[in-house]
Structure formats: structure tokens, C-alpha cells
Amino acid sequence: ETGIVTYVSPVLDGICPLKVGQKAQPEAVAAVAEILVQALEMAAGLREKTELLDELLAFVSEHLQERITVSDTARKLHISESTVTHLCSKRLGLSFHRYVTQQRLNRARQLMMEYEDLGSVAEKAGFCDYTAFFRAFKQEYGLSPSEYRKIHS
């Protein structure tokens, strides 16, 4: 703490100039030092959360064809289930399940241009069956997969 106080005192003097020879109150210097330490800790925490989010997004992307659950993801990333759900909801604005579904739908739209059989598209995109794919696709885009393909090919 003494080290940071040495750096904070001139900053405090710059913010709130004192008369020549007058020194900042130790309590004020300590308070500003504490605020700076908290800000640095928060910044480090945000960086850690950004790195965790990047890992989570990469994990989902790499495992879209598999069954992906919050608990499996948490276990693989060595974090709690609540951390997974919190990261998704706070940083992505989506539930974990919704994010995974959107990524699968994005993959399916790409695959639809490569594969004729929509059942294969559903499987390769990670949906458990064609019905689940059809339902999610229609809900997201307002069109069936075949209608979407006709319009966009």
C-alpha cells in the first residue's frame, strides 16, 4: 500500500491542487489509493471474464455437432455452471441454450448451400433430429429450411 500511496499523492495533488508546501491529507491519499486498487482489480476481473468468454465461445464452436450442456461446458472449462450461464446472459444477452441454438442455425444456413439433404444439414449442424432443426429454424427465421433455401440460393 505504501508504494501506491507514493504514486497517488502527486495524482491527488494534480486533481485537487494544494498551496505550496501543503500536503494532501493521508486519509484522502489512502482513499484514492484504495479506489485505484479496486479499479485495477475490476479491470483484471473483466479481462479474466473476457478470456473465459472467449474459451466458452471456442468450446461451443468446436463441439456444435455434439450434445452441449451447461454442466458439460462448465466441467470442461473448469468453472461453475452459474459462471457459464452468467457469462452468456451478461456478455451475450442470451441464455446458454439460445446461444448454442443460434450458432447451430448459423452453421445450418452455411451447410444448406453445400448439402441437398436437409436431414444431413440438421445432423451436421448439431441438431438431435430434423424436427428440432425445423422447429428452431422456423421460429428464428419465420420460414421452413426448404423455403429459406429457395429464397437464398
PDB file of C-alpha atoms in Angstrom:
ATOM      1  CA  GLU A   1       0.000   0.000   0.000  1.00  0.00           C
ATOM      2  CA  THR A   2       2.864   2.384   0.734  1.00  0.00           C
ATOM      3  CA  GLY A   3       4.071   2.030  -2.867  1.00  0.00           C
ATOM      4  CA  ILE A   4       0.751   3.007  -4.365  1.00  0.00           C
ATOM      5  CA  VAL A   5       0.396   5.929  -1.945  1.00  0.00           C
ATOM      6  CA  THR A   6       3.700   7.274  -3.310  1.00  0.00           C
ATOM      7  CA  TYR A   7       2.128   7.320  -6.788  1.00  0.00           C
ATOM      8  CA  VAL A   8      -1.301   8.530  -5.710  1.00  0.00           C
ATOM      9  CA  SER A   9      -0.142  11.591  -3.793  1.00  0.00           C
ATOM     10  CA  PRO A  10       1.036  13.506  -6.911  1.00  0.00           C
ATOM     11  CA  VAL A  11      -2.129  12.434  -8.773  1.00  0.00           C
ATOM     12  CA  LEU A  12      -4.262  13.719  -5.938  1.00  0.00           C
ATOM     13  CA  ASP A  13      -2.284  16.950  -5.927  1.00  0.00           C
ATOM     14  CA  GLY A  14      -2.970  17.292  -9.663  1.00  0.00           C
ATOM     15  CA  ILE A  15      -6.701  16.739  -9.182  1.00  0.00           C
ATOM     16  CA  CYS A  16      -7.030  18.950  -6.166  1.00  0.00           C
ATOM     17  CA  PRO A  17      -4.066  21.379  -6.154  1.00  0.00           C
ATOM     18  CA  LEU A  18      -2.802  22.402  -2.773  1.00  0.00           C
ATOM     19  CA  LYS A  19      -0.920  25.520  -1.717  1.00  0.00           C
ATOM     20  CA  VAL A  20       2.850  25.391  -1.909  1.00  0.00           C
ATOM     21  CA  GLY A  21       4.218  23.370   0.967  1.00  0.00           C
ATOM     22  CA  GLN A  22       0.835  21.919   1.844  1.00  0.00           C
ATOM     23  CA  LYS A  23       0.482  18.135   1.655  1.00  0.00           C
ATOM     24  CA  ALA A  24      -2.566  16.040   0.905  1.00  0.00           C
ATOM     25  CA  GLN A  25      -4.335  14.557   3.888  1.00  0.00           C
ATOM     26  CA  PRO A  26      -3.181  10.955   4.427  1.00  0.00           C
ATOM     27  CA  GLU A  27      -6.806   9.812   4.597  1.00  0.00           C
ATOM     28  CA  ALA A  28      -7.519  11.311   1.160  1.00  0.00           C
ATOM     29  CA  VAL A  29      -4.404   9.737  -0.319  1.00  0.00           C
ATOM     30  CA  ALA A  30      -5.331   6.362   1.173  1.00  0.00           C
ATOM     31  CA  ALA A  31      -8.908   6.648  -0.120  1.00  0.00           C
ATOM     32  CA  VAL A  32      -7.755   7.440  -3.650  1.00  0.00           C
ATOM     33  CA  ALA A  33      -5.219   4.610  -3.487  1.00  0.00           C
ATOM     34  CA  GLU A  34      -7.986   2.206  -2.460  1.00  0.00           C
ATOM     35  CA  ILE A  35     -10.186   3.375  -5.335  1.00  0.00           C
ATOM     36  CA  LEU A  36      -7.322   2.851  -7.796  1.00  0.00           C
ATOM     37  CA  VAL A  37      -6.596  -0.624  -6.434  1.00  0.00           C
ATOM     38  CA  GLN A  38     -10.285  -1.552  -6.770  1.00  0.00           C
ATOM     39  CA  ALA A  39     -10.371  -0.201 -10.331  1.00  0.00           C
ATOM     40  CA  LEU A  40      -7.292  -2.236 -11.245  1.00  0.00           C
ATOM     41  CA  GLU A  41      -8.819  -5.365  -9.706  1.00  0.00           C
ATOM     42  CA  MET A  42     -12.053  -4.805 -11.624  1.00  0.00           C
ATOM     43  CA  ALA A  43     -10.128  -4.359 -14.882  1.00  0.00           C
ATOM     44  CA  ALA A  44      -8.239  -7.605 -14.226  1.00  0.00           C
ATOM     45  CA  GLY A  45     -11.536  -9.355 -13.478  1.00  0.00           C
ATOM     46  CA  LEU A  46     -13.054  -8.107 -16.734  1.00  0.00           C
ATOM     47  CA  ARG A  47     -10.020  -9.351 -18.634  1.00  0.00           C
ATOM     48  CA  GLU A  48     -10.388 -12.768 -16.983  1.00  0.00           C
ATOM     49  CA  LYS A  49     -14.093 -12.841 -17.878  1.00  0.00           C
ATOM     50  CA  THR A  50     -13.299 -11.877 -21.470  1.00  0.00           C
ATOM     51  CA  GLU A  51     -10.783 -14.710 -21.668  1.00  0.00           C
ATOM     52  CA  LEU A  52     -13.325 -17.109 -20.139  1.00  0.00           C
ATOM     53  CA  LEU A  53     -15.973 -15.962 -22.609  1.00  0.00           C
ATOM     54  CA  ASP A  54     -13.542 -16.500 -25.495  1.00  0.00           C
ATOM     55  CA  GLU A  55     -12.855 -20.033 -24.226  1.00  0.00           C
ATOM     56  CA  LEU A  56     -16.568 -20.712 -23.849  1.00  0.00           C
ATOM     57  CA  LEU A  57     -17.348 -19.486 -27.376  1.00  0.00           C
ATOM     58  CA  ALA A  58     -14.493 -21.549 -28.830  1.00  0.00           C
ATOM     59  CA  PHE A  59     -15.676 -24.638 -26.939  1.00  0.00           C
ATOM     60  CA  VAL A  60     -19.217 -24.267 -28.279  1.00  0.00           C
ATOM     61  CA  SER A  61     -17.970 -23.685 -31.812  1.00  0.00           C
ATOM     62  CA  GLU A  62     -15.718 -26.752 -31.696  1.00  0.00           C
ATOM     63  CA  HIS A  63     -18.443 -29.018 -30.279  1.00  0.00           C
ATOM     64  CA  LEU A  64     -21.585 -27.890 -32.133  1.00  0.00           C
ATOM     65  CA  GLN A  65     -22.149 -31.359 -33.596  1.00  0.00           C
ATOM     66  CA  GLU A  66     -22.188 -32.878 -30.117  1.00  0.00           C
ATOM     67  CA  ARG A  67     -24.677 -32.622 -27.294  1.00  0.00           C
ATOM     68  CA  ILE A  68     -23.640 -29.478 -25.396  1.00  0.00           C
ATOM     69  CA  THR A  69     -24.952 -28.777 -21.893  1.00  0.00           C
ATOM     70  CA  VAL A  70     -24.176 -26.098 -19.349  1.00  0.00           C
ATOM     71  CA  SER A  71     -22.835 -28.708 -16.931  1.00  0.00           C
ATOM     72  CA  ASP A  72     -20.567 -30.354 -19.533  1.00  0.00           C
ATOM     73  CA  THR A  73     -19.268 -26.969 -20.657  1.00  0.00           C
ATOM     74  CA  ALA A  74     -18.609 -25.872 -17.083  1.00  0.00           C
ATOM     75  CA  ARG A  75     -16.785 -29.102 -16.345  1.00  0.00           C
ATOM     76  CA  LYS A  76     -14.612 -28.838 -19.480  1.00  0.00           C
ATOM     77  CA  LEU A  77     -13.708 -25.202 -18.757  1.00  0.00           C
ATOM     78  CA  HIS A  78     -13.217 -25.809 -15.003  1.00  0.00           C
ATOM     79  CA  ILE A  79     -15.772 -23.203 -13.989  1.00  0.00           C
ATOM     80  CA  SER A  80     -19.146 -23.343 -12.292  1.00  0.00           C
ATOM     81  CA  GLU A  81     -22.425 -23.767 -14.136  1.00  0.00           C
ATOM     82  CA  SER A  82     -23.546 -20.389 -12.802  1.00  0.00           C
ATOM     83  CA  THR A  83     -20.445 -18.781 -14.332  1.00  0.00           C
ATOM     84  CA  VAL A  84     -21.357 -20.265 -17.734  1.00  0.00           C
ATOM     85  CA  THR A  85     -24.947 -19.013 -17.538  1.00  0.00           C
ATOM     86  CA  HIS A  86     -23.864 -15.620 -16.151  1.00  0.00           C
ATOM     87  CA  LEU A  87     -21.268 -15.087 -18.898  1.00  0.00           C
ATOM     88  CA  CYS A  88     -23.812 -15.868 -21.596  1.00  0.00           C
ATOM     89  CA  SER A  89     -26.601 -13.777 -20.182  1.00  0.00           C
ATOM     90  CA  LYS A  90     -24.492 -10.760 -19.184  1.00  0.00           C
ATOM     91  CA  ARG A  91     -21.957 -10.695 -22.027  1.00  0.00           C
ATOM     92  CA  LEU A  92     -24.018 -12.119 -24.907  1.00  0.00           C
ATOM     93  CA  GLY A  93     -27.509 -11.170 -23.811  1.00  0.00           C
ATOM     94  CA  LEU A  94     -28.663 -14.747 -24.433  1.00  0.00           C
ATOM     95  CA  SER A  95     -29.183 -17.885 -22.440  1.00  0.00           C
ATOM     96  CA  PHE A  96     -26.560 -20.585 -22.999  1.00  0.00           C
ATOM     97  CA  HIS A  97     -29.104 -22.792 -24.771  1.00  0.00           C
ATOM     98  CA  ARG A  98     -30.222 -19.920 -27.016  1.00  0.00           C
ATOM     99  CA  TYR A  99     -26.623 -19.098 -27.946  1.00  0.00           C
ATOM    100  CA  VAL A 100     -25.895 -22.734 -28.867  1.00  0.00           C
ATOM    101  CA  THR A 101     -29.092 -22.899 -30.943  1.00  0.00           C
ATOM    102  CA  GLN A 102     -28.221 -19.687 -32.797  1.00  0.00           C
ATOM    103  CA  GLN A 103     -24.752 -20.994 -33.583  1.00  0.00           C
ATOM    104  CA  ARG A 104     -26.241 -24.246 -34.884  1.00  0.00           C
ATOM    105  CA  LEU A 105     -28.693 -22.318 -37.035  1.00  0.00           C
ATOM    106  CA  ASN A 106     -25.859 -20.194 -38.457  1.00  0.00           C
ATOM    107  CA  ARG A 107     -23.921 -23.354 -39.268  1.00  0.00           C
ATOM    108  CA  ALA A 108     -27.030 -24.914 -40.816  1.00  0.00           C
ATOM    109  CA  ARG A 109     -27.559 -21.922 -43.121  1.00  0.00           C
ATOM    110  CA  GLN A 110     -23.990 -22.332 -44.383  1.00  0.00           C
ATOM    111  CA  LEU A 111     -24.392 -26.081 -44.806  1.00  0.00           C
ATOM    112  CA  MET A 112     -27.671 -25.678 -46.697  1.00  0.00           C
ATOM    113  CA  MET A 113     -25.711 -24.277 -49.618  1.00  0.00           C
ATOM    114  CA  GLU A 114     -23.419 -27.339 -49.672  1.00  0.00           C
ATOM    115  CA  TYR A 115     -25.764 -30.255 -48.957  1.00  0.00           C
ATOM    116  CA  GLU A 116     -29.018 -31.171 -50.663  1.00  0.00           C
ATOM    117  CA  ASP A 117     -30.455 -33.313 -47.871  1.00  0.00           C
ATOM    118  CA  LEU A 118     -31.797 -31.143 -45.040  1.00  0.00           C
ATOM    119  CA  GLY A 119     -31.647 -34.110 -42.652  1.00  0.00           C
ATOM    120  CA  SER A 120     -27.874 -34.194 -43.180  1.00  0.00           C
ATOM    121  CA  VAL A 121     -27.718 -30.433 -42.661  1.00  0.00           C
ATOM    122  CA  ALA A 122     -29.561 -30.792 -39.354  1.00  0.00           C
ATOM    123  CA  GLU A 123     -27.220 -33.549 -38.197  1.00  0.00           C
ATOM    124  CA  LYS A 124     -24.026 -31.760 -39.274  1.00  0.00           C
ATOM    125  CA  ALA A 125     -25.191 -28.562 -37.584  1.00  0.00           C
ATOM    126  CA  GLY A 126     -25.654 -30.442 -34.298  1.00  0.00           C
ATOM    127  CA  PHE A 127     -29.412 -30.779 -34.008  1.00  0.00           C
ATOM    128  CA  CYS A 128     -30.616 -34.022 -32.422  1.00  0.00           C
ATOM    129  CA  ASP A 129     -33.089 -34.599 -35.272  1.00  0.00           C
ATOM    130  CA  TYR A 130     -34.730 -32.902 -38.239  1.00  0.00           C
ATOM    131  CA  THR A 131     -37.832 -31.964 -36.236  1.00  0.00           C
ATOM    132  CA  ALA A 132     -35.790 -29.997 -33.686  1.00  0.00           C
ATOM    133  CA  PHE A 133     -33.928 -28.306 -36.542  1.00  0.00           C
ATOM    134  CA  PHE A 134     -37.136 -27.473 -38.413  1.00  0.00           C
ATOM    135  CA  ARG A 135     -38.805 -26.040 -35.300  1.00  0.00           C
ATOM    136  CA  ALA A 136     -35.782 -23.888 -34.339  1.00  0.00           C
ATOM    137  CA  PHE A 137     -35.278 -22.707 -37.925  1.00  0.00           C
ATOM    138  CA  LYS A 138     -38.916 -21.742 -38.428  1.00  0.00           C
ATOM    139  CA  GLN A 139     -39.008 -19.945 -35.081  1.00  0.00           C
ATOM    140  CA  GLU A 140     -35.813 -17.975 -35.820  1.00  0.00           C
ATOM    141  CA  TYR A 141     -36.346 -17.082 -39.493  1.00  0.00           C
ATOM    142  CA  GLY A 142     -40.093 -17.384 -39.997  1.00  0.00           C
ATOM    143  CA  LEU A 143     -39.530 -19.802 -42.893  1.00  0.00           C
ATOM    144  CA  SER A 144     -39.018 -23.525 -43.172  1.00  0.00           C
ATOM    145  CA  PRO A 145     -35.494 -24.605 -44.141  1.00  0.00           C
ATOM    146  CA  SER A 146     -36.639 -25.531 -47.646  1.00  0.00           C
ATOM    147  CA  GLU A 147     -38.430 -22.180 -48.117  1.00  0.00           C
ATOM    148  CA  TYR A 148     -35.309 -20.367 -46.890  1.00  0.00           C
ATOM    149  CA  ARG A 149     -33.123 -22.298 -49.320  1.00  0.00           C
ATOM    150  CA  LYS A 150     -35.387 -21.473 -52.283  1.00  0.00           C
ATOM    151  CA  ILE A 151     -35.207 -17.758 -51.475  1.00  0.00           C
ATOM    152  CA  HIS A 152     -31.459 -17.642 -50.771  1.00  0.00           C
ATOM    153  CA  SER A 153     -29.976 -19.933 -53.416  1.00  0.00           C
TER     154      SER A 153
END
